C-alpha cells in the first residue's frame, strides 16, 4: 500500500505486545506500529464459541491499513480497526452486521477487495469450496463457488478440505 508492505508480528520482548511491522520500499526502512491494548483485547483475544483465538488479519479498507479478527462467531458482526493516521496512531473502529443467511455458522474473513468487499469463507474446511464477497457499504453479498476441484473420492480414508488463501498484493516489487 503506497510503497509500504505491512504484516502482523508478535513482539518477543513482551508476552502481550502485538505490533504491525512496516517496510517502506522507497526509503528502505522498517518501522513498527504498536497496536493499542484495547484493539488487541477487542480483536485478538475475544472468545469464539468457547475458545480464545489470536487470528489477526492485516488487510486494507478504505485505502488504509486495517486489522480484524479473522474468525467471526455465529451472529457476530465483522469488526475492523482502520489506521486513519499512521503518524498519530489514530485507529477507527467499524462494525458491520452480516446478512442473516451468513449468520448460521462460524466464518473467517480472509481479505478485502479493492471494491471494498470483504472476502469471507466458512471457518471449517469442506470438500466444497465457496466464498462470500460481502459489500459492507450496502450490506449485500454474493456467493462464489469453485467447481471442478477434486472430490473426496481421490483421497479415500483421508479427511480432506480446501484451505482457501487470499493474497491481496497486486503491485510489482520492481521499480
CSV table of C-alpha atoms in Angstrom, one decimal:
chain,number,residue,atom,x,y,z
A,1,UNK,CA,0.0,0.0,0.0
A,2,UNK,CA,1.7,3.2,-1.2
A,3,UNK,CA,5.1,1.5,-1.4
A,4,UNK,CA,4.9,0.1,2.1
A,5,UNK,CA,4.2,-3.6,3.0
A,6,UNK,CA,2.7,-4.4,6.4
A,7,UNK,CA,2.4,-7.6,8.4
A,8,UNK,CA,1.4,-8.5,11.9
A,9,UNK,CA,4.1,-9.6,14.3
A,10,UNK,CA,4.1,-10.6,17.9
A,11,UNK,CA,6.8,-8.9,19.8
A,12,UNK,CA,9.2,-11.2,21.6
A,13,UNK,CA,10.2,-8.5,24.2
A,14,UNK,CA,6.9,-9.0,25.9
A,15,UNK,CA,4.2,-11.6,26.1
A,16,UNK,CA,1.5,-9.0,25.4
A,17,UNK,CA,2.8,-6.7,22.7
A,18,UNK,CA,1.1,-7.1,19.3
A,19,UNK,CA,2.6,-4.9,16.5
A,20,UNK,CA,2.4,-4.3,12.8
A,21,UNK,CA,5.8,-4.2,11.1
A,22,UNK,CA,6.0,-2.0,8.0
A,23,UNK,CA,8.7,-1.8,5.4
A,24,UNK,CA,8.9,1.2,3.2
A,25,UNK,CA,10.4,0.3,-0.2
A,26,UNK,CA,11.1,3.9,-1.1
A,27,UNK,CA,13.1,4.7,2.0
A,28,UNK,CA,14.3,1.1,2.5
A,29,UNK,CA,13.3,1.5,6.2
A,30,UNK,CA,11.5,-0.7,8.7
A,31,UNK,CA,9.1,0.7,11.3
A,32,UNK,CA,6.8,-0.7,14.0
A,33,UNK,CA,3.2,0.3,14.5
A,34,UNK,CA,2.1,-0.8,18.0
A,35,UNK,CA,-1.5,-1.9,18.4
A,36,UNK,CA,-3.3,-0.2,21.3
A,37,UNK,CA,-4.2,-2.7,24.1
A,38,UNK,CA,-7.9,-2.0,23.5
A,39,UNK,CA,-7.6,-3.3,20.0
A,40,UNK,CA,-5.7,-6.4,21.0
A,41,UNK,CA,-8.2,-7.2,23.7
A,42,UNK,CA,-11.2,-6.4,21.5
A,43,UNK,CA,-10.0,-8.4,18.5
A,44,UNK,CA,-7.3,-10.9,19.2
A,45,UNK,CA,-8.4,-12.4,22.5
A,46,UNK,CA,-12.2,-12.5,22.3
A,47,UNK,CA,-13.7,-15.9,22.8
A,48,UNK,CA,-15.3,-17.5,19.7
A,49,UNK,CA,-17.6,-20.5,20.5
A,50,UNK,CA,-15.9,-21.3,23.8
A,51,UNK,CA,-12.2,-20.9,22.6
A,52,UNK,CA,-9.9,-18.0,22.6
A,53,UNK,CA,-8.4,-17.1,19.3
A,54,UNK,CA,-5.5,-14.9,18.1
A,55,UNK,CA,-6.2,-14.7,14.4
A,56,UNK,CA,-5.5,-11.1,13.4
A,57,UNK,CA,-5.9,-10.4,9.7
A,58,UNK,CA,-3.9,-7.5,8.4
A,59,UNK,CA,-5.6,-6.0,5.3
A,60,UNK,CA,-6.7,-2.8,3.7
A,61,UNK,CA,-10.0,-0.9,4.0
A,62,UNK,CA,-11.0,2.5,2.6
A,63,UNK,CA,-7.4,2.9,1.3
A,64,UNK,CA,-5.9,2.4,4.8
A,65,UNK,CA,-4.2,-0.3,6.8
A,66,UNK,CA,-6.9,-2.3,8.7
A,67,UNK,CA,-6.9,-5.2,11.1
A,68,UNK,CA,-9.7,-7.6,12.2
A,69,UNK,CA,-10.1,-10.9,14.0
A,70,UNK,CA,-10.3,-13.2,11.0
A,71,UNK,CA,-12.5,-15.7,12.9
A,72,UNK,CA,-16.1,-14.5,13.4
A,73,UNK,CA,-18.6,-16.4,15.5
A,74,UNK,CA,-22.2,-17.1,14.7
A,75,UNK,CA,-24.3,-13.9,14.5
A,76,UNK,CA,-21.3,-11.7,15.4
A,77,UNK,CA,-20.5,-8.6,13.4
A,78,UNK,CA,-17.3,-8.1,11.4
A,79,UNK,CA,-15.2,-5.6,13.3
A,80,UNK,CA,-12.4,-3.8,11.6
A,81,UNK,CA,-9.9,-1.3,13.1
A,82,UNK,CA,-8.7,1.1,10.4
A,83,UNK,CA,-5.5,3.1,10.8
A,84,UNK,CA,-6.7,6.5,9.6
A,85,UNK,CA,-3.5,8.4,10.6
A,86,UNK,CA,-0.3,6.4,11.0
A,87,UNK,CA,1.9,9.3,12.2
A,88,UNK,CA,-0.6,10.0,15.1
A,89,UNK,CA,-1.6,6.3,15.6
A,90,UNK,CA,-5.3,7.1,15.1
A,91,UNK,CA,-7.4,3.9,14.8
A,92,UNK,CA,-11.1,3.9,14.0
A,93,UNK,CA,-13.4,1.0,14.9
A,94,UNK,CA,-16.1,-0.1,12.4
A,95,UNK,CA,-18.5,-2.9,12.9
A,96,UNK,CA,-20.5,-4.4,10.1
A,97,UNK,CA,-23.5,-6.7,10.6
A,98,UNK,CA,-23.6,-9.8,8.3
A,99,UNK,CA,-26.7,-10.7,6.3
A,100,UNK,CA,-28.8,-13.2,8.3
A,101,UNK,CA,-28.1,-16.1,5.9
A,102,UNK,CA,-24.4,-15.8,6.8
A,103,UNK,CA,-25.1,-15.9,10.5
A,104,UNK,CA,-25.6,-19.7,10.6
A,105,UNK,CA,-22.0,-20.7,11.0
A,106,UNK,CA,-18.6,-19.6,12.1
A,107,UNK,CA,-16.8,-17.8,9.3
A,108,UNK,CA,-13.4,-16.4,8.6
A,109,UNK,CA,-12.5,-13.1,6.9
A,110,UNK,CA,-9.6,-13.8,4.6
A,111,UNK,CA,-9.1,-10.4,2.9
A,112,UNK,CA,-10.6,-7.4,1.2
A,113,UNK,CA,-11.0,-6.4,-2.4
A,114,UNK,CA,-10.3,-3.0,-4.0
A,115,UNK,CA,-14.1,-2.7,-4.4
A,116,UNK,CA,-14.5,-2.6,-0.6
A,117,UNK,CA,-15.9,-6.1,-0.4
A,118,UNK,CA,-14.7,-8.4,2.4
A,119,UNK,CA,-13.9,-12.0,1.4
A,120,UNK,CA,-15.5,-14.5,3.8
A,121,UNK,CA,-15.2,-18.3,3.9
A,122,UNK,CA,-16.6,-20.9,6.2
A,123,UNK,CA,-14.4,-21.5,9.2
A,124,UNK,CA,-14.4,-25.2,8.7
A,125,UNK,CA,-12.9,-26.8,5.6
A,126,UNK,CA,-15.2,-28.8,3.4
A,127,UNK,CA,-14.9,-30.7,0.2
A,128,UNK,CA,-17.0,-28.0,-1.4
A,129,UNK,CA,-15.2,-24.7,-2.0
A,130,UNK,CA,-17.0,-21.4,-1.9
A,131,UNK,CA,-16.6,-17.8,-0.6
A,132,UNK,CA,-18.8,-14.8,0.1
A,133,UNK,CA,-17.9,-11.4,-1.3
A,134,UNK,CA,-19.6,-9.2,1.3
A,135,UNK,CA,-20.2,-5.5,0.4
A,136,UNK,CA,-20.1,-3.8,3.8
A,137,UNK,CA,-21.5,-0.5,2.4
A,138,UNK,CA,-24.7,-2.0,1.0
A,139,UNK,CA,-24.9,-5.0,3.4
A,140,UNK,CA,-25.1,-7.3,0.4
A,141,UNK,CA,-23.1,-10.3,-0.6
A,142,UNK,CA,-22.6,-12.7,-3.4
A,143,UNK,CA,-21.6,-16.3,-3.2
A,144,UNK,CA,-18.7,-17.5,-5.3
A,145,UNK,CA,-18.4,-21.3,-5.8
A,146,UNK,CA,-15.4,-23.0,-7.2
A,147,UNK,CA,-16.2,-26.1,-9.3
A,148,UNK,CA,-14.0,-28.7,-11.0
A,149,UNK,CA,-11.9,-29.3,-7.9
A,150,UNK,CA,-11.0,-32.9,-7.0
A,151,UNK,CA,-13.6,-34.6,-4.8
A,152,UNK,CA,-13.0,-36.7,-1.7
A,153,UNK,CA,-13.0,-39.9,-3.8
A,154,UNK,CA,-9.5,-39.1,-4.8
A,155,UNK,CA,-8.4,-39.3,-1.2
A,156,UNK,CA,-10.2,-42.4,0.3
A,157,UNK,CA,-10.0,-42.6,4.0
A,158,UNK,CA,-8.3,-39.2,4.3
A,159,UNK,CA,-10.1,-36.2,5.8
A,160,UNK,CA,-9.9,-33.6,3.1
A,161,UNK,CA,-11.0,-30.0,2.7
A,162,UNK,CA,-9.9,-26.9,0.8
A,163,UNK,CA,-8.0,-24.3,2.7
A,164,UNK,CA,-8.6,-21.1,0.8
A,165,UNK,CA,-5.8,-18.4,0.9
A,166,UNK,CA,-6.1,-14.9,-0.5
A,167,UNK,CA,-3.2,-12.7,-1.1
A,168,UNK,CA,-4.2,-9.1,-1.9
A,169,UNK,CA,-0.9,-7.8,-3.1
A,170,UNK,CA,-1.3,-6.7,-6.7
A,171,UNK,CA,1.7,-4.4,-7.4
A,172,UNK,CA,5.2,-5.4,-8.6
A,173,UNK,CA,8.1,-5.0,-6.2
A,174,UNK,CA,10.2,-3.8,-9.2
A,175,UNK,CA,10.5,-0.1,-9.6
